[in-house]
Amino acid sequence: MKVQVLQENLQRGLAIVGRAVATRSTLPITANVLLQTDKGRLKLAATDLDIAISAWVGAKIDEEGATTVPSRLITDFVSSLPPATALLEIPDRGRQVRLECARNESTITAMDAEDFPRINSISDGVAVQLEPRALRRAIDRVEFAAASDDSRPVLTGVHVKSAPHEKTGAPTLTLASADGFRLAVAEITLSALPDDPIEVIIPARALRELGRLANDANEPIEMRINAQKTQVQFAMTDVELVAQLIQGTFPNYRQLIPESSGTTCTVSVEEFKRETRIAAIFARDGSGIIRLQLQPNSGLPGTLTISARADEIGNNEGSIDAEIVGDATKIAFNSRYLQDVLNALSVEKVALEMTSPSSQGVFRPVGETDYVHVVMPMFVQC
Amino acid sequence: MPLAGPCAAYDGHDTMTRPAGPTVLHVDLDAFFVSMELLRHPELRGLPVVVAGGLGPRGVVNTCSYEARRFGVHSAMPVGRARQLCPRAVFLASDYAYYGVASQRFHSILRDYTPLVEPAGADEAYLDVAGCEQLFGDGEAIAGDIRRRVSAEIGITASVGVSGNKLVSKVASDASKPDGLVVVPLGGEAAFLGPRPLRDLPMIGPKTAEVLAGLGVRTIGELAAVAVGHLESRFGRHGLELHERALGRFDSPVLAGRGEAKSVSREMTFEQDEASEDRLRAVLRGQAERVAADLVRQGKAGRTVTLKLRFPPFETLTRSATRPSPTGLADELFETALELFERAWSENARRPVRLIGLGATNLQEPARQLRLGETLERDRVAETVAAIRDRFGDGAVKRGAELMRGPGR
């Protein structure tokens, strides 16, 4: 193999696929990056067996071939090189990759590309086109609510389903995640429904990586599920992400979103976030609880009081103006869950709907119908 | 560490100078649980009575009457064994709610004399009455007064040891039991301990005693005479400690609980090192129940669960885990402690265990993260169970697991 590639292109490609490199694996080759000539370009790929990312960069192919090199070494090395043309070369049956750039030359011990896990491109199954910004926004609003411990594997994933919208009938892709204590549901309007309905569970980690990649994407992203429904592929210009789907049944979450509420409190997201951030400083040394008090004031703006106390540290209480419909009430939340949902809302105002201190709090961005977030409260004695 | 007496604020009076007599008291209620049972079952007086955590064969004896002790029954013994030793004993299940009230009364009597009260359990505590002589008399007088009040106000007896430090006072109160008072004058510690058997000294368990017996040491006085270097070669850094204690030297001061407990725990030393996983689990389960009950009484929940294991002779390890939210539920305490135990025990080749303990620290207001779709049913059940127990005793409602069935059934 003999390839000439611009240092910037190689660096960018390595940064993209580097996110899929295995960090703790019993299979040593998964700590490597695959470098392979592919139809006049250089293909880079990495996988930790759960997800795989491939990227193609422009290159001048002098001789076809493939090899794998340790990801960390080549990434650190290439990113330190000056911007110039790099020459990649492996002598036949060689175990050493030679890399020459400007007046710097190095050899890196390689592992045989034949031993690298096979990454299949999916071309069968069912596909749907997604607008990158809408996808990114939906991912950012749901992925954090997925479970981080894998005691219930389906909860570490995001449930993705295509269907006509319940109310408007518009073609819609719904993303939902829940970790047992909270639930996030975001909708993306599609240009058209896929030929067959899609209903899969995608690992939250794969979507997190996709969210990063989608940042750079301008063209629609194709999501494709293979015919066996075991893998999902997201194809962008020059980049592909393939992930294993999580098998199992996602809990029926619709019933957890109440239709009606006793009290609705509408406040500025900025102010709510600020007071919550302050209260969290006190809460973190105590039980991690933030208490909310909703106080209507007939005809006039009501008050939302945000407070926290730590037995040996002290107390904090902040108030903000609130538009409150319904009775005065209170509720307590885990400070992290409250901060997470407020950080995910990229709007001016949020409505908190609740019925009792021991039933779910429902957060909705005001003026948008494509997102809802449910948080279970903390049960406190007083 | 010099410790200002609680009444040191009255400075300037020459009568308030440091007292000449011993001021550290160890007050211990005699066979507390049994005494409480005899109060409400006077017909059992004079009979061997055993109060146990559970009445099944794998339950553990908490306390037994002096009559039962004559048959060789003692606390921490499996109920099955106690039944063998003393088949005609009356076995009763512990009723923590009932004892708890008396325990609170006991501690409040102690605090009438000095705020410097260090609780050492439901039924014992250390006091330092230095500086309180003007008000209540010397250590001996206060000890007598406490004994009279416990008898009059609770209806049971207490034994008290008075000396210059906690260690000697503890040995003295044990020596005075039941219903006694022993005062060890300052400077007389070594002479008091000398003739006593080794096992009277706290920190000397059966195994240490055995090793020392091999060296020809049977009394505390003989231990005091062994060269420190020799002890250190056998017991490592505990050698010096053994030597100092044998001489009655102990410098840990009486520390008042800072108003609220920082932790709640239960531990148990086995008479014979325990290697049965079933039994260790059962003990842990019982400890989780007790700790949970204490937490409820204090209106607290623990976020960190601590497991303590000791392998012979003094190899002690503690492991702890912090839960996402504080808990006061026995199930959750047990679940976390069991995980810690299983890991720590396998790491230590599942060797026989001398002591096992479970504690809850990082105490906070009780709060629980509700799960999606959850209603408050579980808490209502817990409240109902607590109410039944308060009214009819701990034994009125039990978990199946607490019946401690053997394996394979």
Tab-separated table of N, CA, C and O in Angstrom, chain A residues 3 25 86 97 104 189 193 219 272 277 327 332 373:
chain	number	residue	atom	x	y	z
A	3	VAL	N	0.086	5.516	-0.239
A	3	VAL	CA	-0.950	6.541	-0.329
A	3	VAL	C	-0.367	7.905	0.008
A	3	VAL	O	0.426	8.023	0.944
A	25	SER	N	-10.564	-3.147	26.005
A	25	SER	CA	-11.050	-4.295	25.254
A	25	SER	C	-10.094	-5.458	25.406
A	25	SER	O	-8.898	-5.282	25.604
A	86	ALA	N	1.325	13.887	3.498
A	86	ALA	CA	1.936	12.767	4.212
A	86	ALA	C	1.961	11.568	3.281
A	86	ALA	O	1.013	11.339	2.528
A	97	VAL	N	4.489	0.270	9.216
A	97	VAL	CA	3.955	1.308	8.348
A	97	VAL	C	4.963	2.453	8.368
A	97	VAL	O	5.405	2.867	9.438
A	104	ASN	N	9.822	14.839	8.473
A	104	ASN	CA	9.694	13.926	9.598
A	104	ASN	C	9.350	12.534	9.056
A	104	ASN	O	8.530	12.394	8.159
A	189	THR	N	-40.178	15.725	12.707
A	189	THR	CA	-41.111	15.600	11.589
A	189	THR	C	-40.328	15.149	10.348
A	189	THR	O	-39.278	15.714	10.036
A	193	LEU	N	-42.810	9.003	5.564
A	193	LEU	CA	-42.626	7.818	6.406
A	193	LEU	C	-41.824	6.768	5.638
A	193	LEU	O	-41.912	6.709	4.405
A	219	GLU	N	-26.004	17.920	4.713
A	219	GLU	CA	-26.921	17.139	3.881
A	219	GLU	C	-27.760	16.230	4.783
A	219	GLU	O	-27.346	15.902	5.897
A	272	PHE	N	-35.013	30.103	35.977
A	272	PHE	CA	-35.200	28.820	36.657
A	272	PHE	C	-33.852	28.090	36.728
A	272	PHE	O	-33.454	27.541	37.761
A	277	ARG	N	-29.232	26.212	39.693
A	277	ARG	CA	-27.776	26.041	39.776
A	277	ARG	C	-27.278	26.455	41.169
A	277	ARG	O	-26.446	25.796	41.772
A	327	ASP	N	-53.820	25.283	42.032
A	327	ASP	CA	-53.614	25.494	43.461
A	327	ASP	C	-52.141	25.605	43.818
A	327	ASP	O	-51.279	25.126	43.098
A	332	ALA	N	-40.461	18.075	45.188
A	332	ALA	CA	-39.007	18.039	45.375
A	332	ALA	C	-38.387	17.151	44.308
A	332	ALA	O	-38.907	16.083	43.994
A	373	HIS	N	-40.799	16.140	28.878
A	373	HIS	CA	-39.858	15.493	29.796
A	373	HIS	C	-40.568	15.268	31.138
A	373	HIS	O	-41.144	16.192	31.696
